[in-house]
Amino acid sequence: ASQIMQSEIERVRSMAWSDLTALPSSPTGVTISSDFSQAGYTAYSMTREVSGSGSSRKITLVISWTALSGRSHSNTYVTQYTQGGIYDYIQ
């Protein structure tokens, strides 16, 4: 689950600022990267929420899955993205 979320957050961090601010602010389903296409990863589902205003955005990912035992699990990843920050060369 952590690898899937890290992959998504790196994809989002590589976006131009205008693309990031155009993402929905409500929790939205995310298509998991094809890098995780093996059968074991089909049990995972993920949502992304982008909130904030001005030159800062909070990105929240929530991933959920059901283990083989039938027990449900989830994990949350939260990070800040600031316009003109460390990755301003991408903009």
mmCIF file of N, CA, C and O in Angstrom:
data_model
loop_
_atom_site.group_PDB
_atom_site.id
_atom_site.type_symbol
_atom_site.label_atom_id
_atom_site.label_comp_id
_atom_site.label_asym_id
_atom_site.label_seq_id
_atom_site.Cartn_x
_atom_site.Cartn_y
_atom_site.Cartn_z
ATOM 1 N N ALA A 1 0.823 -1.192 0.000
ATOM 2 C CA ALA A 1 0.000 0.000 0.000
ATOM 3 C C ALA A 1 0.871 1.262 0.000
ATOM 4 O O ALA A 1 0.590 2.215 -0.714
ATOM 5 N N SER A 2 1.921 1.245 0.804
ATOM 6 C CA SER A 2 2.807 2.411 0.881
ATOM 7 C C SER A 2 3.498 2.680 -0.451
ATOM 8 O O SER A 2 3.658 3.834 -0.843
ATOM 9 N N GLN A 3 3.899 1.632 -1.162
ATOM 10 C CA GLN A 3 4.547 1.821 -2.457
ATOM 11 C C GLN A 3 3.583 2.412 -3.481
ATOM 12 O O GLN A 3 3.961 3.262 -4.281
ATOM 13 N N ILE A 4 2.338 1.980 -3.443
ATOM 14 C CA ILE A 4 1.333 2.520 -4.361
ATOM 15 C C ILE A 4 1.114 3.999 -4.085
ATOM 16 O O ILE A 4 1.088 4.822 -5.002
ATOM 17 N N MET A 5 0.982 4.364 -2.808
ATOM 18 C CA MET A 5 0.774 5.774 -2.463
ATOM 19 C C MET A 5 1.994 6.616 -2.806
ATOM 20 O O MET A 5 1.852 7.735 -3.310
ATOM 21 N N GLN A 6 3.203 6.107 -2.560
ATOM 22 C CA GLN A 6 4.409 6.860 -2.886
ATOM 23 C C GLN A 6 4.501 7.103 -4.384
ATOM 24 O O GLN A 6 4.863 8.191 -4.833
ATOM 25 N N SER A 7 4.144 6.093 -5.173
ATOM 26 C CA SER A 7 4.141 6.245 -6.625
ATOM 27 C C SER A 7 3.182 7.345 -7.062
ATOM 28 O O SER A 7 3.515 8.190 -7.902
ATOM 29 N N GLU A 8 1.988 7.372 -6.480
ATOM 30 C CA GLU A 8 1.001 8.396 -6.840
ATOM 31 C C GLU A 8 1.454 9.777 -6.394
ATOM 32 O O GLU A 8 1.316 10.752 -7.138
ATOM 33 N N ILE A 9 2.000 9.902 -5.204
ATOM 34 C CA ILE A 9 2.406 11.222 -4.731
ATOM 35 C C ILE A 9 3.557 11.760 -5.579
ATOM 36 O O ILE A 9 3.614 12.953 -5.878
ATOM 37 N N GLU A 10 4.454 10.903 -6.026
ATOM 38 C CA GLU A 10 5.536 11.359 -6.905
ATOM 39 C C GLU A 10 4.977 11.791 -8.260
ATOM 40 O O GLU A 10 5.457 12.759 -8.851
ATOM 41 N N ARG A 11 3.957 11.101 -8.745
ATOM 42 C CA ARG A 11 3.327 11.502 -10.004
ATOM 43 C C ARG A 11 2.689 12.880 -9.852
ATOM 44 O O ARG A 11 2.857 13.758 -10.700
ATOM 45 N N VAL A 12 1.989 13.111 -8.754
ATOM 46 C CA VAL A 12 1.333 14.401 -8.508
ATOM 47 C C VAL A 12 2.378 15.501 -8.336
ATOM 48 O O VAL A 12 2.221 16.603 -8.870
ATOM 49 N N ARG A 13 3.449 15.214 -7.620
ATOM 50 C CA ARG A 13 4.479 16.226 -7.391
ATOM 51 C C ARG A 13 5.196 16.635 -8.675
ATOM 52 O O ARG A 13 5.792 17.707 -8.739
ATOM 53 N N SER A 14 5.137 15.801 -9.699
ATOM 54 C CA SER A 14 5.791 16.149 -10.960
ATOM 55 C C SER A 14 4.880 16.963 -11.879
ATOM 56 O O SER A 14 5.312 17.394 -12.946
ATOM 57 N N MET A 15 3.653 17.206 -11.452
ATOM 58 C CA MET A 15 2.710 17.997 -12.261
ATOM 59 C C MET A 15 3.068 19.480 -12.224
ATOM 60 O O MET A 15 3.623 19.971 -11.240
ATOM 61 N N ALA A 16 2.698 20.167 -13.263
ATOM 62 C CA ALA A 16 2.794 21.626 -13.261
ATOM 63 C C ALA A 16 1.782 22.169 -12.252
ATOM 64 O O ALA A 16 0.753 21.538 -11.982
ATOM 65 N N TRP A 17 2.059 23.324 -11.683
ATOM 66 C CA TRP A 17 1.190 23.921 -10.673
ATOM 67 C C TRP A 17 -0.248 24.070 -11.184
ATOM 68 O O TRP A 17 -1.205 23.767 -10.480
ATOM 69 N N SER A 18 -0.405 24.494 -12.419
ATOM 70 C CA SER A 18 -1.753 24.690 -12.974
ATOM 71 C C SER A 18 -2.515 23.369 -13.068
ATOM 72 O O SER A 18 -3.732 23.336 -12.864
ATOM 73 N N ASP A 19 -1.828 22.284 -13.363
ATOM 74 C CA ASP A 19 -2.477 20.971 -13.409
ATOM 75 C C ASP A 19 -2.866 20.510 -12.009
ATOM 76 O O ASP A 19 -3.938 19.946 -11.803
ATOM 77 N N LEU A 20 -1.994 20.746 -11.043
ATOM 78 C CA LEU A 20 -2.284 20.356 -9.664
ATOM 79 C C LEU A 20 -3.499 21.106 -9.124
ATOM 80 O O LEU A 20 -4.394 20.511 -8.525
ATOM 81 N N THR A 21 -3.549 22.414 -9.350
ATOM 82 C CA THR A 21 -4.664 23.198 -8.815
ATOM 83 C C THR A 21 -5.983 22.889 -9.527
ATOM 84 O O THR A 21 -7.042 23.204 -9.012
ATOM 85 N N ALA A 22 -5.923 22.239 -10.681
ATOM 86 C CA ALA A 22 -7.135 21.848 -11.405
ATOM 87 C C ALA A 22 -7.707 20.518 -10.901
ATOM 88 O O ALA A 22 -8.827 20.152 -11.270
ATOM 89 N N LEU A 23 -6.963 19.807 -10.048
ATOM 90 C CA LEU A 23 -7.465 18.537 -9.523
ATOM 91 C C LEU A 23 -8.652 18.784 -8.595
ATOM 92 O O LEU A 23 -8.715 19.817 -7.922
ATOM 93 N N PRO A 24 -9.590 17.839 -8.530
ATOM 94 C CA PRO A 24 -10.775 18.015 -7.680
ATOM 95 C C PRO A 24 -10.412 18.168 -6.199
ATOM 96 O O PRO A 24 -9.468 17.540 -5.721
ATOM 97 N N SER A 25 -11.185 18.997 -5.502
ATOM 98 C CA SER A 25 -10.927 19.216 -4.076
ATOM 99 C C SER A 25 -11.680 18.218 -3.192
ATOM 100 O O SER A 25 -11.427 18.143 -2.002
ATOM 101 N N SER A 26 -12.584 17.458 -3.760
ATOM 102 C CA SER A 26 -13.275 16.423 -2.988
ATOM 103 C C SER A 26 -12.574 15.080 -3.226
ATOM 104 O O SER A 26 -11.882 14.906 -4.238
ATOM 105 N N PRO A 27 -12.725 14.131 -2.295
ATOM 106 C CA PRO A 27 -12.083 12.827 -2.496
ATOM 107 C C PRO A 27 -12.513 12.203 -3.828
ATOM 108 O O PRO A 27 -13.700 12.100 -4.122
ATOM 109 N N THR A 28 -11.528 11.862 -4.642
ATOM 110 C CA THR A 28 -11.759 11.352 -5.988
ATOM 111 C C THR A 28 -10.986 10.048 -6.162
ATOM 112 O O THR A 28 -9.819 9.962 -5.767
ATOM 113 N N GLY A 29 -11.619 9.060 -6.774
ATOM 114 C CA GLY A 29 -10.950 7.798 -7.033
ATOM 115 C C GLY A 29 -9.756 7.987 -7.942
ATOM 116 O O GLY A 29 -9.777 8.806 -8.862
ATOM 117 N N VAL A 30 -8.684 7.251 -7.667
ATOM 118 C CA VAL A 30 -7.445 7.335 -8.434
ATOM 119 C C VAL A 30 -7.196 5.988 -9.099
ATOM 120 O O VAL A 30 -7.316 4.951 -8.451
ATOM 121 N N THR A 31 -6.841 6.003 -10.364
ATOM 122 C CA THR A 31 -6.440 4.782 -11.048
ATOM 123 C C THR A 31 -5.029 4.438 -10.602
ATOM 124 O O THR A 31 -4.116 5.259 -10.737
ATOM 125 N N ILE A 32 -4.852 3.254 -10.068
ATOM 126 C CA ILE A 32 -3.545 2.830 -9.582
ATOM 127 C C ILE A 32 -2.634 2.571 -10.778
ATOM 128 O O ILE A 32 -3.043 1.986 -11.779
ATOM 129 N N SER A 33 -1.396 3.028 -10.675
ATOM 130 C CA SER A 33 -0.406 2.913 -11.752
ATOM 131 C C SER A 33 -0.330 1.496 -12.295
ATOM 132 O O SER A 33 -0.409 0.518 -11.545
ATOM 133 N N SER A 34 -0.136 1.391 -13.604
ATOM 134 C CA SER A 34 0.003 0.072 -14.236
ATOM 135 C C SER A 34 1.257 -0.659 -13.750
ATOM 136 O O SER A 34 1.399 -1.854 -13.967
ATOM 137 N N ASP A 35 2.162 0.039 -13.068
ATOM 138 C CA ASP A 35 3.328 -0.618 -12.469
ATOM 139 C C ASP A 35 2.893 -1.636 -11.416
ATOM 140 O O ASP A 35 3.650 -2.526 -11.051
ATOM 141 N N PHE A 36 1.671 -1.486 -10.930
ATOM 142 C CA PHE A 36 1.124 -2.375 -9.909
ATOM 143 C C PHE A 36 0.000 -3.216 -10.496
ATOM 144 O O PHE A 36 -1.069 -3.348 -9.910
ATOM 145 N N SER A 37 0.240 -3.795 -11.651
ATOM 146 C CA SER A 37 -0.819 -4.514 -12.356
ATOM 147 C C SER A 37 -0.910 -5.993 -11.984
ATOM 148 O O SER A 37 -1.810 -6.681 -12.432
ATOM 149 N N GLN A 38 -0.007 -6.487 -11.159
ATOM 150 C CA GLN A 38 -0.069 -7.883 -10.767
ATOM 151 C C GLN A 38 -1.364 -8.158 -10.009
ATOM 152 O O GLN A 38 -1.943 -7.286 -9.371
ATOM 153 N N ALA A 39 -1.823 -9.388 -10.045
ATOM 154 C CA ALA A 39 -3.112 -9.772 -9.460
ATOM 155 C C ALA A 39 -3.247 -9.364 -7.997
ATOM 156 O O ALA A 39 -4.317 -8.979 -7.553
ATOM 157 N N GLY A 40 -2.177 -9.416 -7.232
ATOM 158 C CA GLY A 40 -2.246 -9.085 -5.817
ATOM 159 C C GLY A 40 -2.627 -7.643 -5.531
ATOM 160 O O GLY A 40 -3.113 -7.316 -4.454
ATOM 161 N N TYR A 41 -2.420 -6.770 -6.496
ATOM 162 C CA TYR A 41 -2.707 -5.355 -6.289
ATOM 163 C C TYR A 41 -4.146 -4.977 -6.639
ATOM 164 O O TYR A 41 -4.564 -3.858 -6.397
ATOM 165 N N THR A 42 -4.903 -5.887 -7.215
ATOM 166 C CA THR A 42 -6.272 -5.554 -7.605
ATOM 167 C C THR A 42 -7.181 -5.333 -6.401
ATOM 168 O O THR A 42 -8.266 -4.780 -6.542
ATOM 169 N N ALA A 43 -6.744 -5.735 -5.225
ATOM 170 C CA ALA A 43 -7.551 -5.564 -4.012
ATOM 171 C C ALA A 43 -7.497 -4.131 -3.475
ATOM 172 O O ALA A 43 -8.259 -3.784 -2.583
ATOM 173 N N TYR A 44 -6.622 -3.291 -4.020
ATOM 174 C CA TYR A 44 -6.425 -1.937 -3.503
ATOM 175 C C TYR A 44 -7.300 -0.924 -4.239
ATOM 176 O O TYR A 44 -7.473 -1.008 -5.450
ATOM 177 N N SER A 45 -7.812 0.037 -3.491
ATOM 178 C CA SER A 45 -8.480 1.196 -4.095
ATOM 179 C C SER A 45 -7.964 2.440 -3.383
ATOM 180 O O SER A 45 -7.652 2.401 -2.193
ATOM 181 N N MET A 46 -7.876 3.549 -4.119
ATOM 182 C CA MET A 46 -7.273 4.758 -3.562
ATOM 183 C C MET A 46 -8.078 5.988 -3.956
ATOM 184 O O MET A 46 -8.613 6.062 -5.058
ATOM 185 N N THR A 47 -8.139 6.961 -3.033
ATOM 186 C CA THR A 47 -8.732 8.262 -3.321
ATOM 187 C C THR A 47 -7.686 9.344 -3.074
ATOM 188 O O THR A 47 -6.741 9.155 -2.310
ATOM 189 N N ARG A 48 -7.880 10.478 -3.751
ATOM 190 C CA ARG A 48 -6.988 11.635 -3.598
ATOM 191 C C ARG A 48 -7.854 12.861 -3.340
ATOM 192 O O ARG A 48 -8.890 13.051 -3.971
ATOM 193 N N GLU A 49 -7.409 13.699 -2.427
ATOM 194 C CA GLU A 49 -8.084 14.972 -2.146
ATOM 195 C C GLU A 49 -7.025 16.066 -2.118
ATOM 196 O O GLU A 49 -5.979 15.904 -1.492
ATOM 197 N N VAL A 50 -7.282 17.165 -2.830
ATOM 198 C CA VAL A 50 -6.371 18.307 -2.858
ATOM 199 C C VAL A 50 -7.108 19.488 -2.251
ATOM 200 O O VAL A 50 -8.163 19.884 -2.739
ATOM 201 N N SER A 51 -6.574 20.033 -1.170
ATOM 202 C CA SER A 51 -7.240 21.164 -0.517
ATOM 203 C C SER A 51 -6.245 22.296 -0.316
ATOM 204 O O SER A 51 -5.045 22.117 -0.451
ATOM 205 N N GLY A 52 -6.769 23.455 0.008
ATOM 206 C CA GLY A 52 -5.924 24.618 0.242
ATOM 207 C C GLY A 52 -6.180 25.695 -0.789
ATOM 208 O O GLY A 52 -6.988 25.534 -1.704
ATOM 209 N N SER A 53 -5.482 26.808 -0.634
ATOM 210 C CA SER A 53 -5.640 27.927 -1.557
ATOM 211 C C SER A 53 -4.328 28.698 -1.609
ATOM 212 O O SER A 53 -3.386 28.383 -0.897
ATOM 213 N N GLY A 54 -4.308 29.700 -2.442
ATOM 214 C CA GLY A 54 -3.085 30.485 -2.583
ATOM 215 C C GLY A 54 -1.979 29.643 -3.181
ATOM 216 O O GLY A 54 -2.199 28.900 -4.135
ATOM 217 N N SER A 55 -0.791 29.705 -2.604
ATOM 218 C CA SER A 55 0.362 29.010 -3.172
ATOM 219 C C SER A 55 0.694 27.705 -2.455
ATOM 220 O O SER A 55 1.789 27.183 -2.588
ATOM 221 N N SER A 56 -0.264 27.167 -1.703
ATOM 222 C CA SER A 56 -0.009 25.925 -0.978
ATOM 223 C C SER A 56 -1.208 24.985 -1.100
ATOM 224 O O SER A 56 -2.358 25.428 -1.042
ATOM 225 N N ARG A 57 -0.934 23.702 -1.287
ATOM 226 C CA ARG A 57 -1.984 22.695 -1.360
ATOM 227 C C ARG A 57 -1.623 21.526 -0.459
ATOM 228 O O ARG A 57 -0.453 21.138 -0.344
ATOM 229 N N LYS A 58 -2.619 20.976 0.190
ATOM 230 C CA LYS A 58 -2.478 19.770 0.994
ATOM 231 C C LYS A 58 -3.023 18.617 0.164
ATOM 232 O O LYS A 58 -4.151 18.680 -0.323
ATOM 233 N N ILE A 59 -2.227 17.582 -0.020
ATOM 234 C CA ILE A 59 -2.627 16.419 -0.810
ATOM 235 C C ILE A 59 -2.801 15.252 0.147
ATOM 236 O O ILE A 59 -1.886 14.915 0.904
ATOM 237 N N THR A 60 -3.984 14.648 0.118
ATOM 238 C CA THR A 60 -4.285 13.517 0.979
ATOM 239 C C THR A 60 -4.650 12.317 0.122
ATOM 240 O O THR A 60 -5.550 12.398 -0.710
ATOM 241 N N LEU A 61 -3.932 11.219 0.318
ATOM 242 C CA LEU A 61 -4.247 9.957 -0.340
ATOM 243 C C LEU A 61 -4.738 8.982 0.719
ATOM 244 O O LEU A 61 -4.174 8.912 1.811
ATOM 245 N N VAL A 62 -5.782 8.248 0.397
ATOM 246 C CA VAL A 62 -6.279 7.189 1.279
ATOM 247 C C VAL A 62 -6.374 5.925 0.449
ATOM 248 O O VAL A 62 -7.016 5.921 -0.607
ATOM 249 N N ILE A 63 -5.716 4.870 0.905
ATOM 250 C CA ILE A 63 -5.757 3.589 0.208
ATOM 251 C C ILE A 63 -6.430 2.562 1.111
ATOM 252 O O ILE A 63 -6.239 2.582 2.323
ATOM 253 N N SER A 64 -7.248 1.723 0.507
ATOM 254 C CA SER A 64 -7.990 0.707 1.257
ATOM 255 C C SER A 64 -7.842 -0.637 0.572
ATOM 256 O O SER A 64 -7.697 -0.708 -0.652
ATOM 257 N N TRP A 65 -7.885 -1.695 1.364
ATOM 258 C CA TRP A 65 -7.833 -3.043 0.820
ATOM 259 C C TRP A 65 -8.380 -4.025 1.844
ATOM 260 O O TRP A 65 -8.498 -3.713 3.015
ATOM 261 N N THR A 66 -8.697 -5.205 1.374
ATOM 262 C CA THR A 66 -9.163 -6.286 2.232
ATOM 263 C C THR A 66 -8.147 -7.413 2.157
ATOM 264 O O THR A 66 -7.815 -7.888 1.066
ATOM 265 N N ALA A 67 -7.654 -7.825 3.308
ATOM 266 C CA ALA A 67 -6.665 -8.898 3.373
ATOM 267 C C ALA A 67 -7.331 -10.241 3.050
ATOM 268 O O ALA A 67 -8.560 -10.366 3.055
ATOM 269 N N LEU A 68 -6.522 -11.245 2.788
ATOM 270 C CA LEU A 68 -7.052 -12.578 2.504
ATOM 271 C C LEU A 68 -7.902 -13.109 3.660
ATOM 272 O O LEU A 68 -8.809 -13.902 3.468
ATOM 273 N N SER A 69 -7.611 -12.614 4.863
ATOM 274 C CA SER A 69 -8.389 -13.031 6.042
ATOM 275 C C SER A 69 -9.781 -12.406 6.064
ATOM 276 O O SER A 69 -10.609 -12.765 6.892
ATOM 277 N N GLY A 70 -10.028 -11.441 5.159
ATOM 278 C CA GLY A 70 -11.301 -10.735 5.122
ATOM 279 C C GLY A 70 -11.301 -9.443 5.920
ATOM 280 O O GLY A 70 -12.284 -8.703 5.917
ATOM 281 N N ARG A 71 -10.225 -9.147 6.610
ATOM 282 C CA ARG A 71 -10.126 -7.935 7.423
ATOM 283 C C ARG A 71 -9.826 -6.733 6.533
ATOM 284 O O ARG A 71 -8.935 -6.773 5.679
ATOM 285 N N SER A 72 -10.552 -5.644 6.732
ATOM 286 C CA SER A 72 -10.356 -4.409 5.970
ATOM 287 C C SER A 72 -9.238 -3.569 6.579
ATOM 288 O O SER A 72 -9.100 -3.508 7.800
ATOM 289 N N HIS A 73 -8.465 -2.940 5.716
ATOM 290 C CA HIS A 73 -7.357 -2.079 6.139
ATOM 291 C C HIS A 73 -7.401 -0.787 5.334
ATOM 292 O O HIS A 73 -7.941 -0.739 4.229
ATOM 293 N N SER A 74 -6.787 0.263 5.880
ATOM 294 C CA SER A 74 -6.602 1.499 5.124
ATOM 295 C C SER A 74 -5.367 2.210 5.650
ATOM 296 O O SER A 74 -4.921 1.965 6.772
ATOM 297 N N ASN A 75 -4.823 3.067 4.815
ATOM 298 C CA ASN A 75 -3.661 3.853 5.179
ATOM 299 C C ASN A 75 -3.828 5.231 4.547
ATOM 300 O O ASN A 75 -4.390 5.360 3.462
ATOM 301 N N THR A 76 -3.336 6.264 5.224
ATOM 302 C CA THR A 76 -3.465 7.639 4.742
ATOM 303 C C THR A 76 -2.083 8.265 4.612
ATOM 304 O O THR A 76 -1.222 8.070 5.464
ATOM 305 N N TYR A 77 -1.889 9.018 3.532
ATOM 306 C CA TYR A 77 -0.638 9.725 3.260
ATOM 307 C C TYR A 77 -1.006 11.186 3.025
ATOM 308 O O TYR A 77 -1.837 11.482 2.171
ATOM 309 N N VAL A 78 -0.401 12.088 3.783
ATOM 310 C CA VAL A 78 -0.684 13.519 3.645
ATOM 311 C C VAL A 78 0.633 14.260 3.431
ATOM 312 O O VAL A 78 1.620 14.005 4.113
ATOM 313 N N THR A 79 0.641 15.175 2.460
ATOM 314 C CA THR A 79 1.828 15.987 2.209
ATOM 315 C C THR A 79 1.412 17.381 1.752
ATOM 316 O O THR A 79 0.275 17.591 1.346
ATOM 317 N N GLN A 80 2.319 18.313 1.835
ATOM 318 C CA GLN A 80 2.104 19.688 1.359
ATOM 319 C C GLN A 80 2.830 19.875 0.037
ATOM 320 O O GLN A 80 3.928 19.349 -0.161
ATOM 321 N N TYR A 81 2.236 20.618 -0.841
ATOM 322 C CA TYR A 81 2.844 20.985 -2.123
ATOM 323 C C TYR A 81 2.751 22.502 -2.203
ATOM 324 O O TYR A 81 1.673 23.068 -2.055
ATOM 325 N N THR A 82 3.875 23.169 -2.413
ATOM 326 C CA THR A 82 3.906 24.624 -2.453
ATOM 327 C C THR A 82 4.397 25.094 -3.812
ATOM 328 O O THR A 82 5.409 24.615 -4.317
ATOM 329 N N GLN A 83 3.684 26.046 -4.380
ATOM 330 C CA GLN A 83 4.083 26.603 -5.674
ATOM 331 C C GLN A 83 5.465 27.226 -5.553
ATOM 332 O O GLN A 83 5.743 27.976 -4.620
ATOM 333 N N GLY A 84 6.328 26.909 -6.523
ATOM 334 C CA GLY A 84 7.665 27.489 -6.520
ATOM 335 C C GLY A 84 8.577 26.896 -5.475
ATOM 336 O O GLY A 84 9.627 27.450 -5.190
ATOM 337 N N GLY A 85 8.192 25.753 -4.914
ATOM 338 C CA GLY A 85 9.012 25.107 -3.890
ATOM 339 C C GLY A 85 10.206 24.398 -4.489
ATOM 340 O O GLY A 85 10.742 24.800 -5.524
ATOM 341 N N ILE A 86 10.581 23.307 -3.899
ATOM 342 C CA ILE A 86 11.779 22.591 -4.290
ATOM 343 C C ILE A 86 11.735 22.117 -5.738
ATOM 344 O O ILE A 86 12.760 21.949 -6.378
ATOM 345 N N TYR A 87 10.526 21.913 -6.278
ATOM 346 C CA TYR A 87 10.406 21.403 -7.640
ATOM 347 C C TYR A 87 10.006 22.490 -8.629
ATOM 348 O O TYR A 87 9.415 22.202 -9.645
ATOM 349 N N ASP A 88 10.376 23.746 -8.382
ATOM 350 C CA ASP A 88 9.941 24.831 -9.264
ATOM 351 C C ASP A 88 10.524 24.736 -10.661
ATOM 352 O O ASP A 88 10.014 25.330 -11.590
ATOM 353 N N TYR A 89 11.598 23.935 -10.860
ATOM 354 C CA TYR A 89 12.160 23.786 -12.199
ATOM 355 C C TYR A 89 11.203 23.044 -13.136
ATOM 356 O O TYR A 89 11.301 23.141 -14.341
ATOM 357 N N ILE A 90 10.257 22.281 -12.590
ATOM 358 C CA ILE A 90 9.285 21.555 -13.408
ATOM 359 C C ILE A 90 8.229 22.517 -13.953
ATOM 360 O O ILE A 90 7.708 22.326 -15.015
ATOM 361 N N GLN A 91 7.919 23.549 -13.225
ATOM 362 C CA GLN A 91 6.872 24.473 -13.596
ATOM 363 C C GLN A 91 7.280 25.161 -14.820
ATOM 364 O O GLN A 91 7.022 25.775 -15.588
#
